[in-house]
GROMACS .gro file of C-alpha atoms in nm:
model
  354
    1MET     CA    1  -2.409  -0.821   3.750
    2LYS     CA    2  -2.726  -0.678   3.904
    3LYS     CA    3  -2.988  -0.516   3.684
    4ARG     CA    4  -3.190  -0.288   3.899
    5TYR     CA    5  -3.449  -0.146   3.661
    6ARG     CA    6  -3.726  -0.275   3.444
    7ASN     CA    7  -3.522  -0.149   3.145
    8GLY     CA    8  -3.238  -0.390   3.229
    9GLU     CA    9  -3.254  -0.511   2.870
   10ILE     CA   10  -3.063  -0.200   2.765
   11TRP     CA   11  -2.747  -0.400   2.835
   12ASP     CA   12  -2.849  -0.694   2.613
   13PHE     CA   13  -2.626  -0.561   2.334
   14GLU     CA   14  -2.324  -0.674   2.534
   15HIS     CA   15  -2.399  -1.037   2.444
   16GLU     CA   16  -2.355  -0.950   2.076
   17ILE     CA   17  -2.020  -0.772   2.109
   18GLY     CA   18  -1.720  -0.991   2.031
   19GLU     CA   19  -1.368  -0.973   2.165
   20LEU     CA   20  -1.266  -0.616   2.236
   21GLY     CA   21  -0.891  -0.663   2.253
   22ASN     CA   22  -0.708  -0.451   2.510
   23ARG     CA   23  -0.886  -0.120   2.449
   24GLU     CA   24  -0.992   0.035   2.779
   25VAL     CA   25  -1.227   0.331   2.799
   26ILE     CA   26  -1.352   0.607   3.028
   27LEU     CA   27  -1.709   0.735   3.042
   28GLY     CA   28  -1.767   1.104   3.109
   29LEU     CA   29  -2.121   1.224   3.180
   30ASP     CA   30  -2.265   1.572   3.203
   31GLY     CA   31  -2.620   1.564   3.332
   32GLY     CA   32  -2.829   1.878   3.354
   33THR     CA   33  -3.185   1.999   3.373
   34THR     CA   34  -3.227   2.005   2.996
   35SER     CA   35  -3.020   1.713   2.867
   36THR     CA   36  -2.761   1.449   2.956
   37VAL     CA   37  -2.453   1.373   2.745
   38CYS     CA   38  -2.220   1.076   2.778
   39ILE     CA   39  -1.877   1.061   2.612
   40CYS     CA   40  -1.680   0.739   2.565
   41MET     CA   41  -1.307   0.808   2.542
   42PRO     CA   42  -1.015   0.564   2.516
   43ILE     CA   43  -0.745   0.574   2.780
   44PHE     CA   44  -0.441   0.741   2.623
   45PRO     CA   45  -0.084   0.790   2.751
   46PHE     CA   46  -0.001   1.102   2.948
   47SER     CA   47   0.085   1.401   2.732
   48ASP     CA   48   0.106   1.774   2.791
   49PRO     CA   49  -0.082   1.920   2.616
   50PHE     CA   50  -0.352   1.662   2.550
   51PRO     CA   51  -0.392   1.522   2.198
   52ASP     CA   52  -0.571   1.761   1.963
   53PRO     CA   53  -0.833   1.663   1.868
   54LEU     CA   54  -0.916   1.451   2.170
   55PRO     CA   55  -0.988   1.085   2.086
   56VAL     CA   56  -1.365   1.053   2.140
   57LEU     CA   57  -1.504   0.711   2.045
   58ALA     CA   58  -1.874   0.786   2.089
   59ARG     CA   59  -2.126   1.041   2.212
   60ALA     CA   60  -2.480   0.973   2.334
   61VAL     CA   61  -2.754   1.214   2.440
   62ALA     CA   62  -3.061   1.168   2.660
   63GLY     CA   63  -3.305   1.384   2.854
   64CYS     CA   64  -3.300   1.539   3.201
   65SER     CA   65  -3.114   1.350   3.475
   66ASN     CA   66  -3.165   1.593   3.764
   67HIS     CA   67  -3.354   1.394   4.028
   68ASN     CA   68  -3.498   1.717   4.169
   69SER     CA   69  -3.672   1.778   3.835
   70VAL     CA   70  -3.786   1.433   3.719
   71GLY     CA   71  -3.760   1.212   4.026
   72GLU     CA   72  -3.493   0.961   4.124
   73THR     CA   73  -3.621   0.664   3.922
   74ALA     CA   74  -3.647   0.858   3.595
   75ALA     CA   75  -3.308   1.022   3.653
   76ARG     CA   76  -3.137   0.688   3.710
   77GLU     CA   77  -3.298   0.531   3.406
   78THR     CA   78  -3.182   0.822   3.191
   79LEU     CA   79  -2.825   0.792   3.316
   80GLU     CA   80  -2.816   0.416   3.267
   81GLN     CA   81  -2.959   0.444   2.916
   82VAL     CA   82  -2.716   0.712   2.801
   83MET     CA   83  -2.415   0.515   2.931
   84ALA     CA   84  -2.535   0.202   2.753
   85ASP     CA   85  -2.590   0.397   2.431
   86ALA     CA   86  -2.238   0.542   2.441
   87LEU     CA   87  -2.081   0.200   2.497
   88LEU     CA   88  -2.292   0.046   2.221
   89LYS     CA   89  -2.190   0.317   1.973
   90SER     CA   90  -1.823   0.271   2.064
   91GLY     CA   91  -1.837  -0.106   2.029
   92SER     CA   92  -1.743  -0.149   2.395
   93ASN     CA   93  -1.902  -0.304   2.701
   94ARG     CA   94  -1.884  -0.253   3.075
   95SER     CA   95  -1.585  -0.485   3.112
   96ALA     CA   96  -1.378  -0.240   2.904
   97VAL     CA   97  -1.457   0.056   3.131
   98ARG     CA   98  -1.175   0.166   3.364
   99ALA     CA   99  -1.348   0.473   3.508
  100VAL     CA  100  -1.679   0.659   3.511
  101CYS     CA  101  -1.693   1.028   3.598
  102LEU     CA  102  -2.054   1.134   3.641
  103SER     CA  103  -2.115   1.507   3.684
  104VAL     CA  104  -2.483   1.575   3.728
  105SER     CA  105  -2.696   1.859   3.858
  106GLY     CA  106  -2.874   1.775   4.180
  107VAL     CA  107  -2.561   1.631   4.344
  108ASN     CA  108  -2.533   1.898   4.611
  109HIS     CA  109  -2.432   1.705   4.923
  110SER     CA  110  -2.219   1.408   5.024
  111THR     CA  111  -2.537   1.206   5.074
  112ASP     CA  112  -2.634   1.269   4.710
  113GLU     CA  113  -2.287   1.159   4.600
  114LEU     CA  114  -2.299   0.840   4.808
  115ARG     CA  115  -2.644   0.746   4.679
  116VAL     CA  116  -2.531   0.777   4.316
  117LEU     CA  117  -2.205   0.591   4.385
  118ASN     CA  118  -2.396   0.300   4.538
  119TRP     CA  119  -2.625   0.286   4.239
  120LEU     CA  120  -2.334   0.296   3.991
  121ARG     CA  121  -2.163   0.016   4.181
  122GLU     CA  122  -2.462  -0.208   4.106
  123ILE     CA  123  -2.415  -0.147   3.733
  124PHE     CA  124  -2.038  -0.171   3.681
  125PRO     CA  125  -1.779  -0.439   3.768
  126THR     CA  126  -1.577  -0.388   4.085
  127HIS     CA  127  -1.259  -0.290   3.896
  128VAL     CA  128  -1.422   0.027   3.759
  129LYS     CA  129  -1.325   0.352   3.935
  130LEU     CA  130  -1.630   0.568   4.003
  131TYR     CA  131  -1.634   0.944   4.056
  132VAL     CA  132  -1.947   1.152   4.121
  133GLN     CA  133  -1.953   1.532   4.106
  134ASN     CA  134  -2.193   1.820   4.058
  135ASP     CA  135  -2.232   1.913   3.689
  136ALA     CA  136  -2.050   2.240   3.756
  137VAL     CA  137  -1.729   2.042   3.810
  138ALA     CA  138  -1.744   1.898   3.457
  139ALA     CA  139  -1.806   2.245   3.321
  140LEU     CA  140  -1.498   2.376   3.503
  141SER     CA  141  -1.293   2.082   3.377
  142SER     CA  142  -1.401   2.152   3.017
  143GLY     CA  143  -1.228   2.489   3.038
  144THR     CA  144  -0.922   2.383   3.238
  145MET     CA  145  -0.880   2.051   3.052
  146GLY     CA  146  -0.928   1.829   3.353
  147LYS     CA  147  -0.764   2.045   3.621
  148LEU     CA  148  -0.966   2.150   3.923
  149HIS     CA  149  -0.858   2.507   3.986
  150GLY     CA  150  -1.046   2.833   3.940
  151CYS     CA  151  -1.413   2.914   3.910
  152VAL     CA  152  -1.688   2.813   3.672
  153LEU     CA  153  -2.008   3.004   3.604
  154ILE     CA  154  -2.292   2.809   3.449
  155ALA     CA  155  -2.588   3.008   3.324
  156GLY     CA  156  -2.829   2.802   3.121
  157THR     CA  157  -3.172   2.689   3.234
  158GLY     CA  158  -3.037   2.717   3.588
  159THR     CA  159  -2.723   2.878   3.726
  160ILE     CA  160  -2.442   2.800   3.966
  161ALA     CA  161  -2.093   2.931   4.044
  162PHE     CA  162  -1.845   2.670   4.165
  163GLY     CA  163  -1.479   2.707   4.256
  164PHE     CA  164  -1.175   2.498   4.350
  165THR     CA  165  -0.834   2.583   4.491
  166GLU     CA  166  -0.521   2.388   4.405
  167ASP     CA  167  -0.520   2.237   4.755
  168GLY     CA  168  -0.870   2.097   4.710
  169ARG     CA  169  -1.091   2.348   4.889
  170GLN     CA  170  -1.419   2.423   4.716
  171ALA     CA  171  -1.711   2.661   4.738
  172ARG     CA  172  -2.032   2.730   4.551
  173ALA     CA  173  -2.294   3.000   4.519
  174ALA     CA  174  -2.647   2.993   4.377
  175GLY     CA  175  -2.763   2.668   4.216
  176ALA     CA  176  -3.051   2.629   4.462
  177GLY     CA  177  -3.319   2.601   4.192
  178PRO     CA  178  -3.595   2.841   4.089
  179VAL     CA  179  -3.797   2.817   4.409
  180LEU     CA  180  -3.502   2.943   4.614
  181GLY     CA  181  -3.397   3.198   4.357
  182ASP     CA  182  -3.177   3.099   4.063
  183TRP     CA  183  -3.166   3.464   3.964
  184GLY     CA  184  -2.961   3.530   3.655
  185SER     CA  185  -3.043   3.193   3.502
  186GLY     CA  186  -3.244   3.138   3.186
  187TYR     CA  187  -3.541   3.043   3.400
  188GLY     CA  188  -3.494   3.351   3.619
  189ILE     CA  189  -3.477   3.586   3.320
  190ALA     CA  190  -3.783   3.438   3.151
  191ALA     CA  191  -3.984   3.423   3.474
  192GLN     CA  192  -3.915   3.793   3.534
  193ALA     CA  193  -4.029   3.867   3.179
  194LEU     CA  194  -4.356   3.676   3.228
  195THR     CA  195  -4.411   3.859   3.556
  196ALA     CA  196  -4.349   4.193   3.383
  197ILE     CA  197  -4.616   4.110   3.125
  198VAL     CA  198  -4.872   4.034   3.396
  199ARG     CA  199  -4.780   4.350   3.586
  200ALA     CA  200  -4.814   4.563   3.273
  201TYR     CA  201  -5.151   4.406   3.192
  202ASP     CA  202  -5.276   4.475   3.545
  203GLY     CA  203  -5.151   4.833   3.539
  204ARG     CA  204  -4.897   4.759   3.815
  205GLY     CA  205  -4.595   4.797   3.591
  206PRO     CA  206  -4.472   4.980   3.280
  207VAL     CA  207  -4.583   4.892   2.929
  208THR     CA  208  -4.332   4.663   2.755
  209ILE     CA  209  -4.297   4.505   2.412
  210LEU     CA  210  -4.227   4.181   2.597
  211SER     CA  211  -4.606   4.144   2.606
  212SER     CA  212  -4.665   4.134   2.232
  213ASN     CA  213  -4.344   3.951   2.145
  214ILE     CA  214  -4.379   3.670   2.398
  215LEU     CA  215  -4.751   3.627   2.335
  216GLN     CA  216  -4.679   3.599   1.963
  217THR     CA  217  -4.402   3.347   2.026
  218LEU     CA  218  -4.636   3.133   2.236
  219GLY     CA  219  -4.934   3.170   2.003
  220LEU     CA  220  -5.145   3.339   2.269
  221SER     CA  221  -5.383   3.629   2.217
  222SER     CA  222  -5.402   3.779   2.567
  223PRO     CA  223  -5.189   3.801   2.884
  224ASP     CA  224  -5.481   3.626   3.060
  225GLU     CA  225  -5.380   3.310   2.873
  226LEU     CA  226  -5.029   3.321   3.020
  227ILE     CA  227  -5.153   3.177   3.348
  228GLY     CA  228  -5.289   2.866   3.182
  229TRP     CA  229  -4.981   2.829   2.961
  230THR     CA  230  -4.740   2.864   3.254
  231TYR     CA  231  -4.903   2.618   3.492
  232ALA     CA  232  -4.999   2.363   3.228
  233ASP     CA  233  -4.633   2.260   3.227
  234PRO     CA  234  -4.414   2.474   3.455
  235SER     CA  235  -4.094   2.289   3.362
  236TRP     CA  236  -3.782   2.499   3.403
  237ALA     CA  237  -3.645   2.446   3.052
  238ARG     CA  238  -3.978   2.527   2.885
  239ILE     CA  239  -3.990   2.868   3.050
  240ALA     CA  240  -3.616   2.933   3.006
  241ALA     CA  241  -3.660   2.885   2.630
  242LEU     CA  242  -3.809   3.236   2.619
  243VAL     CA  243  -3.473   3.403   2.694
  244PRO     CA  244  -3.397   3.484   2.326
  245VAL     CA  245  -3.722   3.682   2.309
  246VAL     CA  246  -3.620   3.884   2.615
  247VAL     CA  247  -3.280   3.954   2.461
  248SER     CA  248  -3.432   4.064   2.129
  249CYS     CA  249  -3.666   4.302   2.313
  250ALA     CA  250  -3.372   4.451   2.503
  251GLU     CA  251  -3.181   4.494   2.178
  252ALA     CA  252  -3.486   4.671   2.034
  253GLY     CA  253  -3.463   4.925   2.317
  254ASP     CA  254  -3.727   4.798   2.559
  255ARG     CA  255  -3.644   4.937   2.903
  256VAL     CA  256  -3.811   4.657   3.101
  257ALA     CA  257  -3.626   4.385   2.910
  258HIS     CA  258  -3.301   4.578   2.948
  259GLU     CA  259  -3.347   4.600   3.324
  260ILE     CA  260  -3.419   4.229   3.348
  261LEU     CA  261  -3.093   4.146   3.169
  262GLN     CA  262  -2.902   4.400   3.376
  263ASP     CA  263  -3.036   4.235   3.693
  264SER     CA  264  -2.921   3.901   3.553
  265VAL     CA  265  -2.569   4.035   3.496
  266GLU     CA  266  -2.547   4.165   3.851
  267GLU     CA  267  -2.674   3.841   4.005
  268LEU     CA  268  -2.436   3.624   3.803
  269ALA     CA  269  -2.142   3.848   3.889
  270LEU     CA  270  -2.236   3.836   4.259
  271SER     CA  271  -2.232   3.454   4.252
  272VAL     CA  272  -1.882   3.446   4.106
  273LYS     CA  273  -1.749   3.712   4.342
  274ALA     CA  274  -1.887   3.522   4.642
  275VAL     CA  275  -1.697   3.209   4.541
  276VAL     CA  276  -1.376   3.398   4.460
  277GLN     CA  277  -1.384   3.575   4.795
  278ARG     CA  278  -1.451   3.262   5.001
  279LEU     CA  279  -1.168   3.069   4.836
  280GLY     CA  280  -0.925   3.358   4.804
  281LEU     CA  281  -0.873   3.284   4.435
  282CYS     CA  282  -0.781   3.649   4.385
  283GLY     CA  283  -0.486   3.635   4.625
  284GLU     CA  284  -0.425   3.849   4.931
  285ASP     CA  285  -0.411   4.171   4.731
  286GLY     CA  286  -0.723   4.086   4.528
  287LYS     CA  287  -0.532   4.110   4.201
  288ALA     CA  288  -0.406   3.754   4.146
  289SER     CA  289  -0.515   3.588   3.823
  290PHE     CA  290  -0.759   3.297   3.819
  291PRO     CA  291  -0.952   3.120   3.542
  292LEU     CA  292  -1.326   3.180   3.509
  293VAL     CA  293  -1.484   2.916   3.288
  294MET     CA  294  -1.811   3.038   3.136
  295VAL     CA  295  -2.070   2.786   3.022
  296GLY     CA  296  -2.434   2.806   2.918
  297GLY     CA  297  -2.662   2.961   2.661
  298VAL     CA  298  -2.732   3.272   2.870
  299LEU     CA  299  -2.363   3.369   2.848
  300GLU     CA  300  -2.344   3.347   2.469
  301ALA     CA  301  -2.305   3.673   2.279
  302ASN     CA  302  -2.598   3.826   2.091
  303LYS     CA  303  -2.613   4.117   1.845
  304ARG     CA  304  -2.576   4.395   2.099
  305TRP     CA  305  -2.645   4.231   2.435
  306ASP     CA  306  -2.353   4.015   2.550
  307ILE     CA  307  -2.445   3.899   2.901
  308GLY     CA  308  -2.120   3.705   2.944
  309LYS     CA  309  -1.907   4.006   2.857
  310GLU     CA  310  -2.105   4.228   3.092
  311VAL     CA  311  -2.062   3.976   3.375
  312VAL     CA  312  -1.684   3.972   3.325
  313ASN     CA  313  -1.678   4.354   3.322
  314HIS     CA  314  -1.859   4.361   3.656
  315ILE     CA  315  -1.627   4.103   3.811
  316SER     CA  316  -1.309   4.267   3.682
  317LYS     CA  317  -1.394   4.588   3.868
  318SER     CA  318  -1.343   4.397   4.194
  319TYR     CA  319  -1.101   4.128   4.075
  320PRO     CA  320  -0.891   4.250   3.780
  321GLY     CA  321  -0.709   3.916   3.757
  322VAL     CA  322  -1.013   3.730   3.624
  323LEU     CA  323  -0.931   3.532   3.309
  324PRO     CA  324  -1.250   3.435   3.122
  325ILE     CA  325  -1.239   3.103   2.938
  326HIS     CA  326  -1.497   2.982   2.689
  327PRO     CA  327  -1.436   2.605   2.667
  328LYS     CA  328  -1.339   2.443   2.338
  329VAL     CA  329  -1.485   2.110   2.448
  330GLU     CA  330  -1.824   2.030   2.597
  331PRO     CA  331  -1.869   1.950   2.968
  332ALA     CA  332  -1.910   1.575   2.907
  333VAL     CA  333  -1.559   1.574   2.759
  334GLY     CA  334  -1.449   1.772   3.065
  335ALA     CA  335  -1.595   1.495   3.283
  336ALA     CA  336  -1.403   1.231   3.086
  337LEU     CA  337  -1.080   1.429   3.121
  338LEU     CA  338  -1.147   1.466   3.492
  339GLY     CA  339  -1.196   1.091   3.518
  340TRP     CA  340  -0.869   1.042   3.325
  341ASN     CA  341  -0.684   1.274   3.564
  342PHE     CA  342  -0.830   1.102   3.871
  343LEU     CA  343  -0.737   0.763   3.730
  344MET     CA  344  -0.381   0.867   3.639
  345THR     CA  345  -0.329   1.022   3.984
  346GLU     CA  346  -0.447   0.707   4.161
  347SER     CA  347  -0.235   0.486   3.935
  348HIS     CA  348   0.072   0.699   4.009
  349LYS     CA  349   0.012   0.678   4.384
  350GLU     CA  350  -0.029   0.300   4.369
  351ALA     CA  351   0.291   0.268   4.165
  352CYS     CA  352   0.483   0.471   4.424
  353LYS     CA  353   0.372   0.234   4.702
  354ARG     CA  354   0.524  -0.067   4.530
   0.00000   0.00000   0.00000
C-alpha cells in the first residue's frame, strides 16, 4: 500500500495487531475549521430504529482539516493521523475497514471531492468503499440518523445551510468563508464586535461595554492594541472564541451587542430559508413539514439569549412546518451512519442483480 507522506510511520502499529477475526468496521469523519473527529463503528445488522446506544468502538480527535485554512498538505496529514488513531484505539487495521465516509469543510465542488477520493484511494485497500461529502452532510445525518432529507444549519466558527430532498437534489447557502461573508457565524459575530470596539474608540460608533469586556478577556489595556492582537494570528477559531463575551454583553443590556446578535439571527435564518425555497422542502403551499438539524456552538442556548430559538422563530414565520432537531449524536457518528446507509444500499442493489 502506498504511503504518501513523511509521517507514513503512523501506520506502523498495524504490524503489531494480531488476527482480527471477522469484525468489519466503518470510519466516519467530521472535519471542520476547529477540529477533526473520527469514529470507528462496527458494521451491524439492519434495524429500525438503530441500536441505542450506537456501538462505537473508538473515537479520535485532531486539529483543523480544512485545506482552505491550513493548506492541503497539513489537512491531509491531519485526516490520515486521526483515522490511524481511531483504528489503533479500536484494535483494527485498514484491512478491516469496509467503508470510509469523510465529511469535511472545504469540500465545496466535485473537483474537491475527486481530489480527496484519489488521496483516500492511496491509503486504503481497493475493497474499501469511499464517500466524500461536505461537513454539513455529516451534521445533517447526525440529526436524521443517516438519512439525507431536510436541512441542516451549522453555526460554529463558520456557518453553512445545506439541504437534501428525498430524490437526491441538494442546495446550500453561505459557507463561503469570512472573506466572502460568513455572517451569522461565530467568526462573523466576533469580528463585528471587534469592529464595534474600534468604531467606538474612534468616535464613529456608539459606546459599548464590548470594549471593556473584550479587552479584559484578551488582557489588553487599550483598543489600540486590538490591531496587533488581531493580525498577529487572524485564525478564524481564535476570533470566534470571543462569542461568549458578546452574548454576555447582550444579556447585560448592551445595545450594540444585542444588535450584533440580532443581525446574526437574521443572517442564519436567511440562509436556511434560501435552501428551503430552492429545494421546495416546504411543499407547494409553504406549510409542509421538514427537519431542520441545528449544529454548532452559536446555536446553543444561553441565559437569556438563545440564538437557535430566535432563528427558528424567524424561519417559522415563513415556513411553519419547520421541525428543529438538536442531534443526540455528534456529526462524526452521523458520518459513520451515512457510510453505513450508503454501504447497505449498495449491497442491496448488488444482491438484487444476482
